[in-house]
mmCIF file of C-alpha atoms in Angstrom:
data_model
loop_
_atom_site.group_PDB
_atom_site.id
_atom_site.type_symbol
_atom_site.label_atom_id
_atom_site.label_comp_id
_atom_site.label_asym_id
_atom_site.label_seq_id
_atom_site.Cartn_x
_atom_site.Cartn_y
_atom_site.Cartn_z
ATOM 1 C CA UNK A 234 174.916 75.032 -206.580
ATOM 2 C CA UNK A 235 176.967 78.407 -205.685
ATOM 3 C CA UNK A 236 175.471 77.927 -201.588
ATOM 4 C CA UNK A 237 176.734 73.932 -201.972
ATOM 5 C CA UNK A 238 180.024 74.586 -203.128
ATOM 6 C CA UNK A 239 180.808 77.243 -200.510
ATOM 7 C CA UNK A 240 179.754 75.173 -197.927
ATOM 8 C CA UNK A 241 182.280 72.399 -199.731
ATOM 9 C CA UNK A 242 184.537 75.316 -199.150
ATOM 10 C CA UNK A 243 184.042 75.609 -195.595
ATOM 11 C CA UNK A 244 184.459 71.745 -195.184
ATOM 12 C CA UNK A 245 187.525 72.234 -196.409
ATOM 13 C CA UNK A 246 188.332 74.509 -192.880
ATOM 14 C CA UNK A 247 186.163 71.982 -190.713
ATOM 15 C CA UNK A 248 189.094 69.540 -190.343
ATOM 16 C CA UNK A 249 192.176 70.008 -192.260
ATOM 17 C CA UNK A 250 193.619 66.847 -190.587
ATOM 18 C CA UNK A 251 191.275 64.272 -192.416
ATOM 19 C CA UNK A 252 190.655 63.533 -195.459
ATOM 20 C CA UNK A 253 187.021 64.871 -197.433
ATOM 21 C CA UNK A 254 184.449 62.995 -198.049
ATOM 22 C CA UNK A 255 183.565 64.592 -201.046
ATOM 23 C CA UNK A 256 180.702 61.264 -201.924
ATOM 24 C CA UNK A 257 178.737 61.667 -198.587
ATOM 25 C CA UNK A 258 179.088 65.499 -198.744
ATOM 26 C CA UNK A 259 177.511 65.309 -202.396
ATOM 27 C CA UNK A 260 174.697 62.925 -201.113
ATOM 28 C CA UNK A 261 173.931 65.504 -198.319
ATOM 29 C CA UNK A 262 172.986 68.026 -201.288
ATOM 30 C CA UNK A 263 171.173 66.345 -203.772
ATOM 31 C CA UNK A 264 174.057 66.046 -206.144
ATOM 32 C CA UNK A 265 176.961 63.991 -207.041
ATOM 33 C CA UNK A 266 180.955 63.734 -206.492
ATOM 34 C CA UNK A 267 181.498 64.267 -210.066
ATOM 35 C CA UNK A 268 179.145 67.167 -210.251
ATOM 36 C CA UNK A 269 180.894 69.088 -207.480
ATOM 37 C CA UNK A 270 184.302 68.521 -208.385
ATOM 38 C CA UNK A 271 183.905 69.368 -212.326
ATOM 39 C CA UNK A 272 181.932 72.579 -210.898
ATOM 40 C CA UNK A 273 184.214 73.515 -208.543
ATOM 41 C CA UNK A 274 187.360 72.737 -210.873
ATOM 42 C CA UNK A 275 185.493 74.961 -213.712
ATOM 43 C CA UNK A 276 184.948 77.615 -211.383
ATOM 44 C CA UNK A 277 187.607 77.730 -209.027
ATOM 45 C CA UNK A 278 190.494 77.153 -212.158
ATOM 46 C CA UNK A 279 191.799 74.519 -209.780
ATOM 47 C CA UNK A 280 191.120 70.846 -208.512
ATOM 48 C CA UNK A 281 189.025 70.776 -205.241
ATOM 49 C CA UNK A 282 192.307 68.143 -203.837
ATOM 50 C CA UNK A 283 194.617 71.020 -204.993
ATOM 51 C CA UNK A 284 193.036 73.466 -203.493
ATOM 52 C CA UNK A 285 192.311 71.715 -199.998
ATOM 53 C CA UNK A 286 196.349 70.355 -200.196
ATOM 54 C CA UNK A 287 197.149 74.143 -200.788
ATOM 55 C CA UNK A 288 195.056 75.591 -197.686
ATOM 56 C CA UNK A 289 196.173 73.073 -195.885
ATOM 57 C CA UNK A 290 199.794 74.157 -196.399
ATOM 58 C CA UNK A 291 198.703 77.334 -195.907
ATOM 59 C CA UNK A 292 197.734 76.955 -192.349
ATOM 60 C CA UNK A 293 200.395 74.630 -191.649
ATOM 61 C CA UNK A 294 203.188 77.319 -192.626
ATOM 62 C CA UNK A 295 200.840 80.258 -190.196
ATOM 63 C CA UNK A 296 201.504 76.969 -187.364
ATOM 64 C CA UNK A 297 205.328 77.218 -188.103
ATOM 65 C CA UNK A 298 205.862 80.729 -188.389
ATOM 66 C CA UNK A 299 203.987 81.586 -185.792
ATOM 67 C CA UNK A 300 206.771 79.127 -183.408
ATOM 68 C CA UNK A 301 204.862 75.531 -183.501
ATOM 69 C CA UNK A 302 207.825 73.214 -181.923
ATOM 70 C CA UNK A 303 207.369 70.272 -183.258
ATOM 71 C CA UNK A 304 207.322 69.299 -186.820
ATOM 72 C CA UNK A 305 205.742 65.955 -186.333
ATOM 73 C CA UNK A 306 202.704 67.665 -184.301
ATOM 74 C CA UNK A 307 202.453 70.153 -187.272
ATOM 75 C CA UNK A 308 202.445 66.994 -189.860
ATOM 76 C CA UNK A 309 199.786 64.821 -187.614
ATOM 77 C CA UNK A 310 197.664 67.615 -187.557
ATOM 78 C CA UNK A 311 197.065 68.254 -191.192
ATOM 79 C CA UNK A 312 196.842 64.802 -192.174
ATOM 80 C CA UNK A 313 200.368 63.066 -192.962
ATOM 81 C CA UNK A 314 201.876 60.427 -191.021
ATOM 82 C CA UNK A 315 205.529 61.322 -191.376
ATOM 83 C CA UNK A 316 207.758 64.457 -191.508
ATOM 84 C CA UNK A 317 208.741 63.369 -194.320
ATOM 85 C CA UNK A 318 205.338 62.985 -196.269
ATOM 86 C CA UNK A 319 204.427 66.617 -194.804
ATOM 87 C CA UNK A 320 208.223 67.618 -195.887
ATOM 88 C CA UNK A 321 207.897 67.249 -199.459
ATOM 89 C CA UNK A 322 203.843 68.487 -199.724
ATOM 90 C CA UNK A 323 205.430 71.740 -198.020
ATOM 91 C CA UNK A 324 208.051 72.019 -200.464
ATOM 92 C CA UNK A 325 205.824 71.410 -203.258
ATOM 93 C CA UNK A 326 203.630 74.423 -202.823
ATOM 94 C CA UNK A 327 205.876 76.793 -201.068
ATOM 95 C CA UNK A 328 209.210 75.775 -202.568
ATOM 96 C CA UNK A 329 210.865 75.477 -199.132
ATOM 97 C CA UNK A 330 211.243 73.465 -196.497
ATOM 98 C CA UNK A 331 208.775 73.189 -193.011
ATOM 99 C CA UNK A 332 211.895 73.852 -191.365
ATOM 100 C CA UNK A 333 212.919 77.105 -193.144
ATOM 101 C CA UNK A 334 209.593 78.636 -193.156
ATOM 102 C CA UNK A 335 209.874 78.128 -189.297
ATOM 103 C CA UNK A 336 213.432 79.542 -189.077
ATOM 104 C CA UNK A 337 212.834 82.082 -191.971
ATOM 105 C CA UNK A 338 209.135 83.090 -191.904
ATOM 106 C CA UNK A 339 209.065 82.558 -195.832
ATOM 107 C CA UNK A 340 208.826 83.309 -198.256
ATOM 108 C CA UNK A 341 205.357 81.466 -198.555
ATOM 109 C CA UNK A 342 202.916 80.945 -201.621
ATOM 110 C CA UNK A 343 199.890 80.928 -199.618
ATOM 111 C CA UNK A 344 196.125 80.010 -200.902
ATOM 112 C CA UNK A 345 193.341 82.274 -199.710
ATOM 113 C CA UNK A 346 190.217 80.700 -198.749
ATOM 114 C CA UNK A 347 187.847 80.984 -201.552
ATOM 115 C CA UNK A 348 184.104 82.348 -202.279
ATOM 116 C CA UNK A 349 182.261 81.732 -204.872
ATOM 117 C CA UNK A 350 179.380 84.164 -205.877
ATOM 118 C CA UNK A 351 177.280 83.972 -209.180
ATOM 119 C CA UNK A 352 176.991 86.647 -211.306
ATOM 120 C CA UNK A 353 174.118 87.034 -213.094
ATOM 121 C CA UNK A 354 175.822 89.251 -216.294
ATOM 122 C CA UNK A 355 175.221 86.755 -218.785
ATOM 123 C CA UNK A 356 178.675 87.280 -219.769
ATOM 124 C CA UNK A 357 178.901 84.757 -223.047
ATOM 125 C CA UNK A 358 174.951 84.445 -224.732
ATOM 126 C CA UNK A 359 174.430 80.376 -225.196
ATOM 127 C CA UNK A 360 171.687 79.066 -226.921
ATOM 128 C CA UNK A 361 170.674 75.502 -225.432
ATOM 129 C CA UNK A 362 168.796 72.576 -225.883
ATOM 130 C CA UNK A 363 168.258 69.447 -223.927
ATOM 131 C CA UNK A 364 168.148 66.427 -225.986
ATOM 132 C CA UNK A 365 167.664 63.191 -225.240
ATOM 133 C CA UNK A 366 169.878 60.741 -227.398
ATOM 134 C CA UNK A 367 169.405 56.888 -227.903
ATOM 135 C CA UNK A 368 172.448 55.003 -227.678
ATOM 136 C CA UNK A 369 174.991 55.526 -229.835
ATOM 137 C CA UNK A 370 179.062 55.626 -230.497
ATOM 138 C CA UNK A 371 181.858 57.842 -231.788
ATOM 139 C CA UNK A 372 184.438 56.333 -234.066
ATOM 140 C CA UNK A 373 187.839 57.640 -235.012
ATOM 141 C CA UNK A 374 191.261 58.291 -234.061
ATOM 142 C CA UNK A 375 191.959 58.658 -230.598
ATOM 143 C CA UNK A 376 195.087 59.890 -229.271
ATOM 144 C CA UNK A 377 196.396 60.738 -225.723
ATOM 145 C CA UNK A 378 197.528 64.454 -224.865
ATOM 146 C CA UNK A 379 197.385 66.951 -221.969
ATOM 147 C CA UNK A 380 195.123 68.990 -220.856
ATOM 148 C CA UNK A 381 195.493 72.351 -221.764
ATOM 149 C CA UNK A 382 192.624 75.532 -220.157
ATOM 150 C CA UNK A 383 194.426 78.349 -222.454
ATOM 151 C CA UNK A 384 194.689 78.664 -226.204
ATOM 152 C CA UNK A 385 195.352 76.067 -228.730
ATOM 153 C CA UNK A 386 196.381 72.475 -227.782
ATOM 154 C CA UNK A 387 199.475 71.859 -229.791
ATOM 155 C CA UNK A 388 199.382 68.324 -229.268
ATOM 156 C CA UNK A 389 195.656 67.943 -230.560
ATOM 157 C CA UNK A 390 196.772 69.785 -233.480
ATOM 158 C CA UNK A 391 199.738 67.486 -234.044
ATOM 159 C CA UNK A 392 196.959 64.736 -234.303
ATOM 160 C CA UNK A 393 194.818 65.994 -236.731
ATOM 161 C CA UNK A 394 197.445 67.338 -239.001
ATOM 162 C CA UNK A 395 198.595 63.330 -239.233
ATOM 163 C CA UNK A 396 195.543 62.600 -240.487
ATOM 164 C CA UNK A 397 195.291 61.912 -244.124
ATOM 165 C CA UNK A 398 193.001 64.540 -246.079
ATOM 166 C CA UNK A 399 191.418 60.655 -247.446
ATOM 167 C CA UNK A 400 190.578 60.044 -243.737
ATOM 168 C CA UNK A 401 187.938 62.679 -243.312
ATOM 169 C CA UNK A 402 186.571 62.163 -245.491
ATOM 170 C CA UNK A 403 186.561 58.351 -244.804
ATOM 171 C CA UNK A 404 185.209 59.616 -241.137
ATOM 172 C CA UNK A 405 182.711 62.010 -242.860
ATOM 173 C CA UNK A 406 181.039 59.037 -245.145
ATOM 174 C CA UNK A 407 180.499 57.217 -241.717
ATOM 175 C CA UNK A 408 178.691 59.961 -239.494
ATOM 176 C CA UNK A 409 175.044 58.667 -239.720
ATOM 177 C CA UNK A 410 173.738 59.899 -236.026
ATOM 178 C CA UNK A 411 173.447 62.949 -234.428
ATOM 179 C CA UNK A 412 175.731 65.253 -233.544
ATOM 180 C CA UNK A 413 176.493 64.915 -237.322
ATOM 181 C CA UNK A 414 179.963 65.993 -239.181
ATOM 182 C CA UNK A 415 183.093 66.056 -237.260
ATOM 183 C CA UNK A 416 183.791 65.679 -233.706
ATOM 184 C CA UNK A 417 186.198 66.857 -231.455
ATOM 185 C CA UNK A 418 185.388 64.395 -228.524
ATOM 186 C CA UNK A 419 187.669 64.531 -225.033
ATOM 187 C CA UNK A 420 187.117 61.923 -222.331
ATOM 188 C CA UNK A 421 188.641 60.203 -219.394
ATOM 189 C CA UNK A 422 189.314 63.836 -217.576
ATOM 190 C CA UNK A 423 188.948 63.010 -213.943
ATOM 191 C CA UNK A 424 187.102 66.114 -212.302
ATOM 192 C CA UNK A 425 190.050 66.793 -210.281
ATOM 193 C CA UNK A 426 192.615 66.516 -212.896
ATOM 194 C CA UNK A 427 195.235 69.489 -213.076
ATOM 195 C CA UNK A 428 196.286 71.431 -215.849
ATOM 196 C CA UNK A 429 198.693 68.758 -218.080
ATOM 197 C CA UNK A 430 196.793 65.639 -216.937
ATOM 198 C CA UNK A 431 196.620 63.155 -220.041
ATOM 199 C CA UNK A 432 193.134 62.884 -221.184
ATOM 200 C CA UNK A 433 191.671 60.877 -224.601
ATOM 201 C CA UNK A 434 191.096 63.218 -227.387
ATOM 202 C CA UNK A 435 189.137 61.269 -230.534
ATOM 203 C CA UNK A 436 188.441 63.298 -234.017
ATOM 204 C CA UNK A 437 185.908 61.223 -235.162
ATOM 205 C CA UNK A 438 182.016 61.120 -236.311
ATOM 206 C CA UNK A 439 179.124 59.765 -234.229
ATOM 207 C CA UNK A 440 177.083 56.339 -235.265
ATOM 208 C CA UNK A 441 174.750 54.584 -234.294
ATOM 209 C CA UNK A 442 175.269 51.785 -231.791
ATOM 210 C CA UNK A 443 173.942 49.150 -234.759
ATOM 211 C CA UNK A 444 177.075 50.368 -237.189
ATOM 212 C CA UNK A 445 180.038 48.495 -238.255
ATOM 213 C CA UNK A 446 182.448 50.516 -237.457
ATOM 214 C CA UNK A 447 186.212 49.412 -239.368
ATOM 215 C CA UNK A 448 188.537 47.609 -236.999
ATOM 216 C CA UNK A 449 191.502 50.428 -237.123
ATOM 217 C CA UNK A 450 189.201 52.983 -235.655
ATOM 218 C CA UNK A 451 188.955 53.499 -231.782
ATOM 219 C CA UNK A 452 185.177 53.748 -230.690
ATOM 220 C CA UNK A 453 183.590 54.852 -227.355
ATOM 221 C CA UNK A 454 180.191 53.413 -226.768
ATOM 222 C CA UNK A 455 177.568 55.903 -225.012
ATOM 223 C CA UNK A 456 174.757 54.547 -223.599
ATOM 224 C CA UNK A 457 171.074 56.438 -224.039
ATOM 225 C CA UNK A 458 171.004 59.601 -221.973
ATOM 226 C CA UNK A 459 170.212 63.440 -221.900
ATOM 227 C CA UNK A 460 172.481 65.758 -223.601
ATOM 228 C CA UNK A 461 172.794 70.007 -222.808
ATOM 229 C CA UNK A 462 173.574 71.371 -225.950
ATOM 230 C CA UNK A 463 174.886 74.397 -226.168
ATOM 231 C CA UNK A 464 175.632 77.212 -229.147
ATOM 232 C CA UNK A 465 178.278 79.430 -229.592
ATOM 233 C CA UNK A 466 179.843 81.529 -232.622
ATOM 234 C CA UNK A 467 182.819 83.933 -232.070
ATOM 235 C CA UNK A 468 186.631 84.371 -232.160
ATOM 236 C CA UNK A 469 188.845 80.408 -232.138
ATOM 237 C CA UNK A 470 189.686 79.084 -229.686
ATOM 238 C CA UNK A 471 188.569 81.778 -227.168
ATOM 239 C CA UNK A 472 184.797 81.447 -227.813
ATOM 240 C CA UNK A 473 184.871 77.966 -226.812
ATOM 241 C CA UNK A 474 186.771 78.298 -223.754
ATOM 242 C CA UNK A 475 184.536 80.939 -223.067
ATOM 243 C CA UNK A 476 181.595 78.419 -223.260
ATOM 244 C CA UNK A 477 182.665 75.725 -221.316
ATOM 245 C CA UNK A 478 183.157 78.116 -218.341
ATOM 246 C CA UNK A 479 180.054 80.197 -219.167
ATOM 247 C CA UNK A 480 178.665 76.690 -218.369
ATOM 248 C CA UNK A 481 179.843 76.290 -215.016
ATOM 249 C CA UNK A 482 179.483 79.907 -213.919
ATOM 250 C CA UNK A 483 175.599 80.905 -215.776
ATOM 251 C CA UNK A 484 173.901 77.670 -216.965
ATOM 252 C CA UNK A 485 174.303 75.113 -214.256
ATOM 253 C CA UNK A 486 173.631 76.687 -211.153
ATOM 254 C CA UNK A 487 170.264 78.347 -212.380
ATOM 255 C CA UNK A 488 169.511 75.179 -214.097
ATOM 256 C CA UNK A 489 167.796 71.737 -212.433
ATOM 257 C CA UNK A 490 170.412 69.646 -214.201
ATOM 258 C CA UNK A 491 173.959 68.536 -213.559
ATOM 259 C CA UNK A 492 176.839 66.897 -215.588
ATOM 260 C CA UNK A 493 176.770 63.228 -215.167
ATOM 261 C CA UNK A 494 180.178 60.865 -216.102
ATOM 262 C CA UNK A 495 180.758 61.353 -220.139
ATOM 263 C CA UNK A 496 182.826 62.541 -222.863
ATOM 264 C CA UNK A 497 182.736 66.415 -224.082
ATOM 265 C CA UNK A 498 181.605 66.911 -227.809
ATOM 266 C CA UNK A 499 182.234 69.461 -229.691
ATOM 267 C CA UNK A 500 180.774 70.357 -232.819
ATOM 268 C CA UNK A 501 181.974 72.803 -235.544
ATOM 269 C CA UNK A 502 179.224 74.066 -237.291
ATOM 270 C CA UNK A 503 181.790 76.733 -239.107
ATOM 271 C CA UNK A 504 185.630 77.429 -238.857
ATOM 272 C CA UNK A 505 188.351 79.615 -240.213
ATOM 273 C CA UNK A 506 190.662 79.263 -238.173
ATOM 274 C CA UNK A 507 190.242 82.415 -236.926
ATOM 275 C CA UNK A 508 186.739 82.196 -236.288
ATOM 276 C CA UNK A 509 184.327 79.300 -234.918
ATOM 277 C CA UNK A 510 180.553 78.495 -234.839
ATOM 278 C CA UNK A 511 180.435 75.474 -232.919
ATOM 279 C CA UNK A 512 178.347 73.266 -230.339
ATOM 280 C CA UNK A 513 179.317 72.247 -227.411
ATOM 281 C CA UNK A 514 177.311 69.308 -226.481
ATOM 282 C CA UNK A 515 177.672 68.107 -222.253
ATOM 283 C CA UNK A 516 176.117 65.044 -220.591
ATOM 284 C CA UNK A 517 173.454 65.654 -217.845
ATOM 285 C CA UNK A 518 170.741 64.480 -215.786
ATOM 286 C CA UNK A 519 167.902 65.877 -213.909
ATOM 287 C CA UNK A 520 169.703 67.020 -210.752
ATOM 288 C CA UNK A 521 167.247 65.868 -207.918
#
């Protein structure tokens, strides 16, 4: 996985002036789109379309500093039709204008080309099983919020904390599959999505796919699949984000499996507040 997504790297250099084909590229190594891009995003701490907009306007400003005439030219060749397009993706990442970076020489925000190398450090001991899980659903309240890599989500914790004490305990009576308990279940994360992207957060319980679940409660349905599970115990909430990039960086790439499309479920075996031992429990498949 580390040798496919630096040669995803380098594809970003190939051509900067078309688009990536980030499907056929994935079906040239054995994996998948969604793979890749959640790797790469885990990894890198940034979207793979971020990244390649961001060395593209990195190479574009070296074009206009170093004298290119024309702005057009400079716009056709990494991929925009119009000045204007290429304008306002300039602006966005080096907070001026094509035409004062050419005048000027910056001051630029430039993105060095990237290389990823594993480590093999074992920084954050996991304990993981595979299972493989009939189909089942998770039932509760679901609530849209942004995504958040750092500390506590306030926005999550706004959620539960409008939750009646009555209604976990309602939720608790109703877990009867595995992961038991209570869930903290995000989905609908696209694997490029940036840091405050809106994703689906539901604190709920898992059932089974033959419950009757109560009308007011949202439900995702799962279909029967293979699970990574993996344990965890240390200090809230940095353990956990710990994990899920302990994940990305140990497990999968000396591992024959990769994430397929699914929610992330986590499981608190213990918390203080202070303190959690939880499970983090991913959706795979055999990578082939």
């Amino acid at each position: 996985m580390i040798g496919t997504l630096n040669s995803l790297i380098d594809l970003v250099e190939v051509d900067m002036g078309e688009p990536l084909d980030v499907e056929a590229f994935a079906r040239e190594h054995a994996t998948t789109e969604y793979h890749l891009r959640r790797m790469f995003s885990a990894l890198a701490q940034i979207p793979l379309s971020e990244y390649a907009r961001r060395r593209r306007m990195t190479r574009a400003a070296a074009d206009l500093v170093s004298g290119a005439p024309s702005l057009l030219d400079v716009a056709v060749a990494y991929g925009y039709g119009s000045a204007e397009a290429f304008g306002r993706a300039f602006r966005a990442v080096h907070g001026i204008s094509p035409a004062d970076a050419r005048e000027r020489g910056g001051p630029l925000s430039t993105q060095p080309m990237l290389r990823f190398r594993l480590s093999v450090e074992g920084s954050v001991p996991m304990d993981v099983t595979i299972t493989t899980r009939p189909a089942f659903a998770l039932a509760g309240h679901a609530a849209q919020v942004p995504l958040l890599h750092q500390g506590v989500n306030p926005h999550i914790q706004e959620h539960i904390a409008g939750l009646a004490p009555e209604e976990h305990a309602r939720l608790k009576a109703l877990s009867n599959s595995e992961p038991a308990g209570i869930l903290a279940v995000t989905e609908g994360i696209d694997p490029d999505a940036p840091e405050g992207s809106p994703l689906t957060y539901l604190h709920g319980v898992a059932v089974t796919d033959a419950t009757s679940v109560p009308e007011d409660l949202d439900v995702i349905a799962l279909e029967a699949g293979t699970w990574a599970v993996f344990s965890s115990q240390g200090p809230f909430p940095e353990t956990l984000q710990q994990l899920w990039a302990a994940t990305a960086t140990d497990w999968f790439p000396s591992n024959p499996w990769r994430l397929r499309p699914g929610p992330s479920i986590l499981r608190y075996l213990e918390f203080t507040g202070t303190h959690a031992a939880c499970e983090l429990w991913l959706p795979v498949e055999r990578a082939r």
